[in-house]
Amino acid sequence: MSTNTLQYKVGLTVLRAEHMGMCFGVRDAITLAKREVDSRPLTVLGELVHNDTVLNDLRGRGVQFESQPDKVETEAVMITAHGASDRAKGRAEESGLKLMDATCPLVHHAHKQLRQLVKDGYPPVVLGRRGHVEVRGRTEDLAECDVVLSEEDIDALAPRQKYGVVAQSTQPIARVHEFVGYLENRFPAAEVRFVDTVCQPTKQRQSAAVELAKRSDVVLVVGGVNSNNTHELARTCREFCDEVHHVQGPGDVRSEWLPASGTLGITAGTSTPDILIDAVEDRVHQLSGGLRETSPEAQPAMA
Ligand code: SF4
């Protein structure tokens, strides 16, 4: 078993998922934003990361956030790890903005895969959340593209001879395979070409969450309320554990959730910083009579 285990003196065992928390794509984008804002005013286009603790820290350093390029007041703007369409980047450059691109290399790769499918003559279908910034970035440059996230969405697709399918990078891979199978059954005469664009960090976090949930009486999933992949992790954990709580920080942890004896698992979404995960674990420790003392109200300081 690969989870990290800690035995508490009151009989509560805490497990940490083997893979959890911030992925390299988000971490690199945050590092870039911190470095840049030290030398010049900087605006991030959209949400850099779906986590208020991280965003508040960046705001404190002077980073501005804006979703509309025409409202940006600094010369330098940053594209987030989720990426953006060429059209959106072009619009920003035309309005005189200097672009810094922090798009995750795995998102770049996914853009390339989708373009290749279109070039090869496969009408594109993205398995993902319509309106999510990563999905918008991938689809805005295409003349047409279907975005589906349910069997009903697939039922509603126009019948075609071919479909070229990719997934949003943070979708659970098991569900993606189910949808591809459903699409193949729904249109048995069609040729379905599927390219797996779910990123490796997401797959690792999902499979580690399954392992964790199978062994836990209670699971805490740490992450921002707007974080899609945190919601997905919580949903996956609920398939294997009856009691799963999504918490944004240590202040959300409730003593009545903690079993007097048994196992509590902790995992976290790809936008959750380590310091927040540690603070949640400290709070569990404190509430269960452990040795470390951490105030739940204390906002963790960011590195
Ligand atoms: S979730 Fe995956 S694709 Fe998205 S930024 Fe992180 S590593 Fe990159």
GROMACS .gro file of C-alpha atoms and ligand atoms in nm:
model
  311
    1MET     CA    1   0.000   0.000   0.000
    2SER     CA    2   0.141   0.335  -0.099
    3THR     CA    3  -0.041   0.589   0.120
    4ASN     CA    4   0.150   0.758   0.401
    5THR     CA    5   0.024   0.646   0.740
    6LEU     CA    6   0.030   0.831   1.072
    7GLN     CA    7  -0.103   0.672   1.392
    8TYR     CA    8  -0.269   0.911   1.637
    9LYS     CA    9  -0.269   0.848   2.009
   10VAL     CA   10  -0.651   0.825   2.039
   11GLY     CA   11  -0.671   0.542   1.787
   12LEU     CA   12  -0.737   0.749   1.476
   13THR     CA   13  -0.517   0.661   1.183
   14VAL     CA   14  -0.462   0.931   0.923
   15LEU     CA   15  -0.369   0.834   0.567
   16ARG     CA   16  -0.241   1.078   0.308
   17ALA     CA   17  -0.296   0.987  -0.056
   18GLU     CA   18   0.025   0.893  -0.236
   19HIS     CA   19  -0.045   1.154  -0.505
   20MET     CA   20  -0.239   1.468  -0.422
   21GLY     CA   21  -0.229   1.844  -0.430
   22MET     CA   22  -0.082   2.093  -0.668
   23CYS     CA   23   0.032   1.965  -1.008
   24PHE     CA   24   0.349   2.088  -1.178
   25GLY     CA   25   0.149   2.291  -1.435
   26VAL     CA   26  -0.023   2.506  -1.176
   27ARG     CA   27   0.287   2.526  -0.955
   28ASP     CA   28   0.501   2.654  -1.246
   29ALA     CA   29   0.239   2.915  -1.341
   30ILE     CA   30   0.227   3.048  -0.984
   31THR     CA   31   0.607   3.062  -0.965
   32LEU     CA   32   0.613   3.258  -1.293
   33ALA     CA   33   0.350   3.504  -1.170
   34LYS     CA   34   0.538   3.567  -0.846
   35ARG     CA   35   0.866   3.622  -1.032
   36GLU     CA   36   0.716   3.857  -1.291
   37VAL     CA   37   0.522   4.074  -1.049
   38ASP     CA   38   0.845   4.147  -0.864
   39SER     CA   39   0.975   4.329  -1.173
   40ARG     CA   40   0.665   4.479  -1.340
   41PRO     CA   41   0.289   4.519  -1.291
   42LEU     CA   42   0.111   4.202  -1.400
   43THR     CA   43  -0.245   4.096  -1.473
   44VAL     CA   44  -0.349   3.733  -1.495
   45LEU     CA   45  -0.621   3.669  -1.754
   46GLY     CA   46  -0.881   3.460  -1.575
   47GLU     CA   47  -0.829   3.251  -1.264
   48LEU     CA   48  -0.474   3.124  -1.233
   49VAL     CA   49  -0.580   2.854  -0.991
   50HIS     CA   50  -0.914   2.767  -0.831
   51ASN     CA   51  -0.801   2.828  -0.476
   52ASP     CA   52  -0.871   3.140  -0.270
   53THR     CA   53  -0.570   3.099  -0.042
   54VAL     CA   54  -0.332   3.104  -0.338
   55LEU     CA   55  -0.520   3.385  -0.513
   56ASN     CA   56  -0.524   3.606  -0.203
   57ASP     CA   57  -0.151   3.555  -0.159
   58LEU     CA   58  -0.089   3.661  -0.520
   59ARG     CA   59  -0.317   3.965  -0.483
   60GLY     CA   60  -0.116   4.059  -0.174
   61ARG     CA   61   0.198   4.058  -0.391
   62GLY     CA   62   0.033   4.294  -0.641
   63VAL     CA   63  -0.090   4.050  -0.908
   64GLN     CA   64  -0.415   4.167  -1.066
   65PHE     CA   65  -0.681   3.936  -1.209
   66GLU     CA   66  -0.912   4.019  -1.498
   67SER     CA   67  -1.125   3.803  -1.725
   68GLN     CA   68  -1.177   4.067  -1.998
   69PRO     CA   69  -0.862   4.167  -2.194
   70ASP     CA   70  -1.012   4.513  -2.270
   71LYS     CA   71  -1.027   4.590  -1.898
   72VAL     CA   72  -0.663   4.509  -1.826
   73GLU     CA   73  -0.469   4.808  -1.692
   74THR     CA   74  -0.116   4.666  -1.704
   75GLU     CA   75   0.098   4.608  -2.012
   76ALA     CA   76   0.195   4.252  -1.913
   77VAL     CA   77  -0.071   3.983  -1.898
   78MET     CA   78  -0.038   3.616  -1.823
   79ILE     CA   79  -0.225   3.323  -1.979
   80THR     CA   80  -0.293   3.065  -1.710
   81ALA     CA   81  -0.195   2.696  -1.701
   82HIS     CA   82  -0.540   2.613  -1.845
   83GLY     CA   83  -0.436   2.777  -2.173
   84ALA     CA   84  -0.628   2.998  -2.415
   85SER     CA   85  -0.732   2.989  -2.778
   86ASP     CA   86  -0.518   3.152  -3.048
   87ARG     CA   87  -0.814   3.379  -3.110
   88ALA     CA   88  -0.818   3.501  -2.748
   89LYS     CA   89  -0.440   3.548  -2.748
   90GLY     CA   90  -0.459   3.740  -3.077
   91ARG     CA   91  -0.728   3.972  -2.939
   92ALA     CA   92  -0.515   4.046  -2.635
   93GLU     CA   93  -0.206   4.120  -2.846
   94GLU     CA   94  -0.403   4.343  -3.085
   95SER     CA   95  -0.506   4.556  -2.791
   96GLY     CA   96  -0.137   4.618  -2.714
   97LEU     CA   97  -0.092   4.370  -2.429
   98LYS     CA   98   0.236   4.180  -2.383
   99LEU     CA   99   0.151   3.813  -2.332
  100MET     CA  100   0.329   3.573  -2.099
  101ASP     CA  101   0.213   3.220  -2.164
  102ALA     CA  102   0.199   2.990  -1.861
  103THR     CA  103  -0.007   2.727  -2.043
  104CYS     CA  104   0.076   2.381  -1.907
  105PRO     CA  105   0.273   2.176  -2.164
  106LEU     CA  106   0.015   1.899  -2.126
  107VAL     CA  107  -0.262   2.142  -2.225
  108HIS     CA  108  -0.052   2.249  -2.527
  109HIS     CA  109  -0.022   1.882  -2.618
  110ALA     CA  110  -0.401   1.836  -2.587
  111HIS     CA  111  -0.459   2.137  -2.819
  112LYS     CA  112  -0.228   1.975  -3.073
  113GLN     CA  113  -0.406   1.639  -3.053
  114LEU     CA  114  -0.745   1.800  -3.114
  115ARG     CA  115  -0.616   2.002  -3.411
  116GLN     CA  116  -0.468   1.683  -3.558
  117LEU     CA  117  -0.802   1.501  -3.531
  118VAL     CA  118  -0.973   1.785  -3.717
  119LYS     CA  119  -0.697   1.785  -3.980
  120ASP     CA  120  -0.745   1.409  -4.026
  121GLY     CA  121  -1.115   1.464  -4.096
  122TYR     CA  122  -1.268   1.364  -3.761
  123PRO     CA  123  -1.542   1.602  -3.640
  124PRO     CA  124  -1.427   1.695  -3.287
  125VAL     CA  125  -1.596   1.601  -2.961
  126VAL     CA  126  -1.454   1.714  -2.626
  127LEU     CA  127  -1.552   1.521  -2.313
  128GLY     CA  128  -1.553   1.799  -2.057
  129ARG     CA  129  -1.732   2.083  -1.889
  130ARG     CA  130  -1.879   2.333  -2.134
  131GLY     CA  131  -1.762   2.681  -2.041
  132HIS     CA  132  -1.459   2.560  -1.842
  133VAL     CA  133  -1.162   2.780  -1.929
  134GLU     CA  134  -0.951   2.487  -2.056
  135VAL     CA  135  -1.233   2.360  -2.279
  136ARG     CA  136  -1.299   2.710  -2.414
  137GLY     CA  137  -0.930   2.747  -2.492
  138ARG     CA  138  -0.928   2.423  -2.687
  139THR     CA  139  -1.250   2.477  -2.881
  140GLU     CA  140  -1.272   2.851  -2.959
  141ASP     CA  141  -1.044   2.827  -3.263
  142LEU     CA  142  -1.246   2.548  -3.424
  143ALA     CA  143  -1.525   2.610  -3.675
  144GLU     CA  144  -1.737   2.359  -3.486
  145CYS     CA  145  -1.690   2.132  -3.187
  146ASP     CA  146  -1.928   1.939  -2.961
  147VAL     CA  147  -1.869   1.941  -2.586
  148VAL     CA  148  -2.036   1.658  -2.393
  149LEU     CA  149  -2.049   1.559  -2.028
  150SER     CA  150  -2.339   1.313  -2.004
  151GLU     CA  151  -2.504   1.031  -2.191
  152GLU     CA  152  -2.788   1.272  -2.277
  153ASP     CA  153  -2.533   1.505  -2.440
  154ILE     CA  154  -2.403   1.211  -2.645
  155ASP     CA  155  -2.758   1.109  -2.742
  156ALA     CA  156  -2.810   1.461  -2.875
  157LEU     CA  157  -2.503   1.455  -3.107
  158ALA     CA  158  -2.568   1.476  -3.479
  159PRO     CA  159  -2.514   1.136  -3.646
  160ARG     CA  160  -2.179   1.135  -3.830
  161GLN     CA  161  -1.953   0.886  -4.004
  162LYS     CA  162  -1.661   0.975  -3.781
  163TYR     CA  163  -1.597   1.133  -3.441
  164GLY     CA  164  -1.261   1.255  -3.308
  165VAL     CA  165  -1.274   1.244  -2.928
  166VAL     CA  166  -1.049   1.402  -2.665
  167ALA     CA  167  -1.112   1.480  -2.296
  168GLN     CA  168  -1.061   1.776  -2.068
  169SER     CA  169  -0.730   1.708  -1.891
  170THR     CA  170  -0.889   1.677  -1.545
  171GLN     CA  171  -1.172   1.434  -1.625
  172PRO     CA  172  -1.158   1.095  -1.444
  173ILE     CA  173  -1.020   0.852  -1.699
  174ALA     CA  174  -1.266   0.575  -1.605
  175ARG     CA  175  -1.561   0.801  -1.689
  176VAL     CA  176  -1.394   0.909  -2.012
  177HIS     CA  177  -1.364   0.545  -2.123
  178GLU     CA  178  -1.730   0.487  -2.029
  179PHE     CA  179  -1.837   0.783  -2.245
  180VAL     CA  180  -1.627   0.669  -2.538
  181GLY     CA  181  -1.789   0.324  -2.511
  182TYR     CA  182  -2.134   0.484  -2.492
  183LEU     CA  183  -2.063   0.694  -2.801
  184GLU     CA  184  -1.948   0.384  -2.992
  185ASN     CA  185  -2.268   0.199  -2.897
  186ARG     CA  186  -2.489   0.497  -2.973
  187PHE     CA  187  -2.346   0.534  -3.325
  188PRO     CA  188  -2.227   0.180  -3.412
  189ALA     CA  189  -2.169   0.261  -3.780
  190ALA     CA  190  -1.941   0.555  -3.701
  191GLU     CA  191  -1.563   0.540  -3.671
  192VAL     CA  192  -1.463   0.678  -3.330
  193ARG     CA  193  -1.101   0.784  -3.288
  194PHE     CA  194  -1.022   0.856  -2.921
  195VAL     CA  195  -0.703   1.032  -2.812
  196ASP     CA  196  -0.642   1.021  -2.437
  197THR     CA  197  -0.566   1.378  -2.322
  198VAL     CA  198  -0.636   1.327  -1.951
  199CYS     CA  199  -0.309   1.436  -1.790
  200GLN     CA  200  -0.085   1.205  -1.590
  201PRO     CA  201  -0.105   1.408  -1.263
  202THR     CA  202  -0.486   1.381  -1.278
  203LYS     CA  203  -0.471   1.006  -1.337
  204GLN     CA  204  -0.227   0.961  -1.049
  205ARG     CA  205  -0.445   1.165  -0.813
  206GLN     CA  206  -0.759   0.980  -0.914
  207SER     CA  207  -0.611   0.633  -0.868
  208ALA     CA  208  -0.446   0.733  -0.539
  209ALA     CA  209  -0.785   0.869  -0.423
  210VAL     CA  210  -0.950   0.533  -0.501
  211GLU     CA  211  -0.684   0.349  -0.295
  212LEU     CA  212  -0.727   0.597  -0.012
  213ALA     CA  213  -1.108   0.585  -0.010
  214LYS     CA  214  -1.112   0.204  -0.006
  215ARG     CA  215  -0.909   0.207   0.317
  216SER     CA  216  -1.078   0.500   0.492
  217ASP     CA  217  -1.386   0.542   0.714
  218VAL     CA  218  -1.387   0.914   0.639
  219VAL     CA  219  -1.215   1.108   0.359
  220LEU     CA  220  -1.138   1.480   0.355
  221VAL     CA  221  -1.084   1.628   0.008
  222VAL     CA  222  -0.905   1.961   0.032
  223GLY     CA  223  -0.961   2.218  -0.241
  224GLY     CA  224  -1.131   2.535  -0.359
  225VAL     CA  225  -1.505   2.545  -0.402
  226ASN     CA  226  -1.460   2.634  -0.774
  227SER     CA  227  -1.206   2.362  -0.840
  228ASN     CA  228  -1.348   2.114  -1.090
  229ASN     CA  229  -1.087   1.847  -1.025
  230THR     CA  230  -1.143   1.870  -0.647
  231HIS     CA  231  -1.514   1.801  -0.704
  232GLU     CA  232  -1.419   1.511  -0.930
  233LEU     CA  233  -1.185   1.368  -0.664
  234ALA     CA  234  -1.463   1.392  -0.403
  235ARG     CA  235  -1.705   1.222  -0.641
  236THR     CA  236  -1.456   0.939  -0.702
  237CYS     CA  237  -1.396   0.894  -0.328
  238ARG     CA  238  -1.774   0.869  -0.265
  239GLU     CA  239  -1.784   0.559  -0.484
  240PHE     CA  240  -1.561   0.379  -0.233
  241CYS     CA  241  -1.625   0.550   0.102
  242ASP     CA  242  -1.957   0.645   0.264
  243GLU     CA  243  -1.836   0.963   0.434
  244VAL     CA  244  -1.651   1.215   0.220
  245HIS     CA  245  -1.620   1.586   0.297
  246HIS     CA  246  -1.491   1.860   0.066
  247VAL     CA  247  -1.309   2.117   0.281
  248GLN     CA  248  -1.148   2.440   0.171
  249GLY     CA  249  -0.918   2.469   0.471
  250PRO     CA  250  -0.864   2.377   0.836
  251GLY     CA  251  -1.155   2.593   0.952
  252ASP     CA  252  -1.401   2.363   0.771
  253VAL     CA  253  -1.299   2.046   0.955
  254ARG     CA  254  -1.564   1.942   1.209
  255SER     CA  255  -1.485   1.729   1.515
  256GLU     CA  256  -1.800   1.518   1.471
  257TRP     CA  257  -1.660   1.387   1.140
  258LEU     CA  258  -1.357   1.230   1.308
  259PRO     CA  259  -1.402   0.869   1.413
  260ALA     CA  260  -1.286   0.792   1.770
  261SER     CA  261  -1.100   0.502   1.621
  262GLY     CA  262  -1.068   0.414   1.257
  263THR     CA  263  -0.913   0.566   0.952
  264LEU     CA  264  -0.933   0.913   0.805
  265GLY     CA  265  -0.793   0.974   0.457
  266ILE     CA  266  -0.675   1.307   0.318
  267THR     CA  267  -0.644   1.396  -0.049
  268ALA     CA  268  -0.646   1.726  -0.239
  269GLY     CA  269  -0.709   1.873  -0.582
  270THR     CA  270  -0.443   1.989  -0.827
  271SER     CA  271  -0.487   2.353  -0.724
  272THR     CA  272  -0.440   2.296  -0.350
  273PRO     CA  273  -0.105   2.406  -0.201
  274ASP     CA  274   0.082   2.171   0.035
  275ILE     CA  275   0.062   2.422   0.317
  276LEU     CA  276  -0.318   2.402   0.314
  277ILE     CA  277  -0.314   2.021   0.317
  278ASP     CA  278  -0.073   2.027   0.612
  279ALA     CA  279  -0.296   2.279   0.794
  280VAL     CA  280  -0.598   2.050   0.749
  281GLU     CA  281  -0.402   1.755   0.882
  282ASP     CA  282  -0.284   1.964   1.178
  283ARG     CA  283  -0.646   2.053   1.250
  284VAL     CA  284  -0.747   1.685   1.242
  285HIS     CA  285  -0.461   1.613   1.476
  286GLN     CA  286  -0.568   1.891   1.711
  287LEU     CA  287  -0.936   1.789   1.717
  288SER     CA  288  -0.853   1.426   1.774
  289GLY     CA  289  -0.626   1.494   2.069
  290GLY     CA  290  -0.296   1.480   1.885
  291LEU     CA  291   0.019   1.668   1.975
  292ARG     CA  292   0.041   1.952   1.723
  293GLU     CA  293  -0.156   2.270   1.782
  294THR     CA  294  -0.275   2.475   1.483
  295SER     CA  295  -0.537   2.747   1.489
  296PRO     CA  296  -0.810   2.666   1.232
  297GLU     CA  297  -0.858   3.036   1.173
  298ALA     CA  298  -0.490   3.097   1.097
  299GLN     CA  299  -0.452   3.163   0.725
  300PRO     CA  300  -0.148   2.961   0.622
  301ALA     CA  301   0.139   3.180   0.503
  302MET     CA  302   0.237   3.110   0.142
  303ALA     CA  303   0.595   3.045   0.039
  304SF4     S1  304  -0.414   1.947  -1.423
  304SF4    FE1  305  -0.277   1.846  -1.569
  304SF4     S2  306  -0.301   1.961  -1.760
  304SF4    FE2  307  -0.388   2.088  -1.596
  304SF4     S3  308  -0.220   2.221  -1.532
  304SF4    FE3  309  -0.212   2.040  -1.401
  304SF4     S4  310  -0.067   1.899  -1.502
  304SF4    FE4  311  -0.129   2.053  -1.651
   0.00000   0.00000   0.00000
